[in-house]
Amino acid sequence: MEGMSGPHVIRGSVSLPEAELVWRFTRSSGPGGQHVNTTDTAVELRFDLARTEALPEVWKQRALERLAARLSDGVVTVRASEHRSQWRNRETAAVRLAALLAEATAPPPRPRRPTRIPRGINERRLREKKQRAQTKRGRSPKDWD
C-alpha cells in the first residue's frame, strides 16, 4: 500500500502485516457538504486475528481471550470516519488497530504481594485519632440538660 506511513508496530519488532489487513471504504456520515456525498471516506479495517501468523502464539491466544467480545469469527474490526480525507481515516484506523492489539497482547500485570502495615504507623494513627476525638469532646458543653 503506497503512501501509508510505514509499518504500524504492535510491540517490539512485531508489526501489522499489510497483506493481512482488509480495507473497506464507505460514505461517511456527518458534515462535509457535497464532497461527502461523492467520496468513500469512512474506513473499516479488518484483521483476522484467529488465522494470523504475524503474532507469536502466546500473544495470539491472549488477544483472542481479551478481545472475545469484539471478535466476529476471529476477525477484529476497527472503523474510522472522523476525518474528511480517506487517507487520514486509513491512518487513524491502522493506529487504532495497532493500539488495540498492543493492549490485548500485553503481559498480565504481576500479582500484588500484600504487605503488612508497620505497627508504629498503626499506633500513631490510633493515637492521633484519640487526640482528635479528645479535642472535639472538649468543644462541646459538658451537660445537655
Coordinates of C-alpha atoms in Angstrom, one line a residue:
M1 CA 0.0 0.0 0.0
E2 CA 1.7 3.2 -1.2
G3 CA 1.5 6.3 0.8
M4 CA 0.9 4.8 4.2
S5 CA 3.3 6.0 6.9
G6 CA 5.3 2.8 7.5
P7 CA 4.6 -0.3 9.4
H8 CA 2.4 0.1 12.4
V9 CA 4.3 -1.5 15.3
I10 CA 2.3 -3.5 17.9
R11 CA 5.2 -4.0 20.3
G12 CA 8.9 -4.7 19.9
S13 CA 9.6 -6.0 16.4
V14 CA 6.1 -7.2 15.7
S15 CA 4.0 -5.0 13.4
L16 CA 0.7 -5.2 11.5
P17 CA 1.3 -7.2 8.3
E18 CA -0.1 -5.2 5.3
A19 CA -1.0 -8.4 3.5
E20 CA -3.4 -9.5 6.2
L21 CA -5.3 -6.2 6.5
V22 CA -8.6 -6.0 4.7
W23 CA -9.8 -2.4 3.9
R24 CA -13.4 -1.4 3.1
F25 CA -14.5 2.1 2.3
T26 CA -17.9 3.6 2.6
R27 CA -19.5 7.0 2.5
S28 CA -19.1 8.9 5.8
S29 CA -22.0 10.5 7.6
G30 CA -21.9 13.9 9.1
P31 CA -20.8 17.3 7.8
G32 CA -18.8 17.8 4.7
G33 CA -21.0 19.4 2.1
Q34 CA -21.4 17.9 -1.4
H35 CA -17.9 16.3 -1.2
V36 CA -19.2 13.8 1.5
N37 CA -21.9 12.5 -0.8
T38 CA -19.5 11.6 -3.6
T39 CA -16.4 10.0 -1.9
D40 CA -15.9 7.0 0.2
T41 CA -14.0 8.5 3.1
A42 CA -15.1 6.2 6.0
V43 CA -12.7 3.3 6.6
E44 CA -13.4 -0.1 8.0
L45 CA -10.2 -2.1 8.7
R46 CA -10.5 -5.9 9.4
F47 CA -7.8 -8.1 10.7
D48 CA -8.1 -11.9 11.0
L49 CA -6.7 -12.5 14.5
A50 CA -7.5 -16.2 14.6
R51 CA -5.6 -17.1 11.4
T52 CA -2.7 -14.6 11.5
E53 CA 0.9 -15.9 11.5
A54 CA 2.3 -12.5 12.4
L55 CA 1.8 -12.7 16.1
P56 CA 3.5 -15.1 18.5
E57 CA 1.2 -17.9 19.6
V58 CA 1.1 -16.7 23.2
W59 CA 0.2 -13.2 22.1
K60 CA -2.5 -14.5 19.8
Q61 CA -4.2 -16.6 22.5
R62 CA -4.0 -13.7 24.9
A63 CA -5.6 -11.3 22.4
L64 CA -8.3 -13.8 21.4
E65 CA -9.3 -14.2 25.1
R66 CA -9.2 -10.4 25.8
L67 CA -11.0 -9.3 22.6
A68 CA -13.5 -12.1 22.6
A69 CA -16.5 -9.7 22.9
R70 CA -15.2 -7.6 19.9
L71 CA -14.4 -10.5 17.5
S72 CA -16.6 -11.9 14.8
D73 CA -15.4 -15.3 13.6
G74 CA -11.9 -14.4 14.9
V75 CA -11.8 -11.1 13.0
V76 CA -11.4 -7.8 14.7
T77 CA -12.9 -4.7 13.0
V78 CA -11.9 -1.1 13.5
R79 CA -13.8 1.9 12.0
A80 CA -12.7 5.4 11.4
S81 CA -14.7 8.3 9.9
E82 CA -13.8 11.4 11.8
H83 CA -11.6 12.9 9.1
R84 CA -12.8 14.2 5.7
S85 CA -9.9 12.5 3.9
Q86 CA -9.8 8.8 3.3
W87 CA -6.0 8.7 3.7
R88 CA -6.2 10.2 7.2
N89 CA -9.0 7.8 8.2
R90 CA -6.9 4.9 7.0
E91 CA -4.0 6.1 9.2
T92 CA -6.4 6.5 12.2
A93 CA -7.8 3.0 11.7
A94 CA -4.4 1.4 11.4
V95 CA -3.1 3.2 14.5
R96 CA -6.2 2.3 16.4
L97 CA -5.9 -1.4 15.5
A98 CA -2.2 -1.4 16.4
A99 CA -3.0 0.1 19.8
L100 CA -5.9 -2.3 20.4
L101 CA -3.6 -5.3 19.7
A102 CA -0.8 -3.9 21.8
E103 CA -3.1 -3.6 24.8
A104 CA -4.7 -7.0 24.2
T105 CA -1.3 -8.8 23.8
A106 CA 0.3 -7.1 26.8
P107 CA 1.5 -9.5 29.5
P108 CA -0.8 -9.7 32.6
P109 CA 0.3 -7.5 35.5
R110 CA 2.3 -9.1 38.2
P111 CA 0.1 -10.2 41.2
R112 CA 0.2 -7.8 44.1
R113 CA 2.0 -9.0 47.2
P114 CA 0.1 -7.8 50.2
T115 CA 2.3 -6.1 52.7
R116 CA 1.7 -5.6 56.5
I117 CA 1.2 -2.2 57.9
P118 CA 4.1 -1.5 60.3
R119 CA 2.9 -1.5 64.0
G120 CA 4.3 2.0 64.6
I121 CA 2.2 3.6 61.8
N122 CA -0.9 1.9 63.1
E123 CA -0.2 3.0 66.7
R124 CA 0.4 6.6 65.6
R125 CA -2.8 6.6 63.6
L126 CA -4.8 5.4 66.6
R127 CA -3.0 7.9 68.9
E128 CA -3.9 10.8 66.6
K129 CA -7.4 9.6 66.3
K130 CA -7.8 9.6 70.1
Q131 CA -6.3 13.1 70.3
R132 CA -8.7 14.4 67.7
A133 CA -11.7 12.9 69.5
Q134 CA -10.5 14.5 72.7
T135 CA -10.2 17.9 71.0
K136 CA -13.8 17.6 69.7
R137 CA -15.1 16.4 73.0
G138 CA -13.6 19.5 74.7
R139 CA -15.5 21.8 72.3
S140 CA -19.0 20.6 73.4
P141 CA -20.8 21.7 76.6
K142 CA -20.5 19.1 79.4
D143 CA -24.2 18.6 80.1
W144 CA -27.1 18.9 77.6
D145 CA -29.9 19.1 80.2

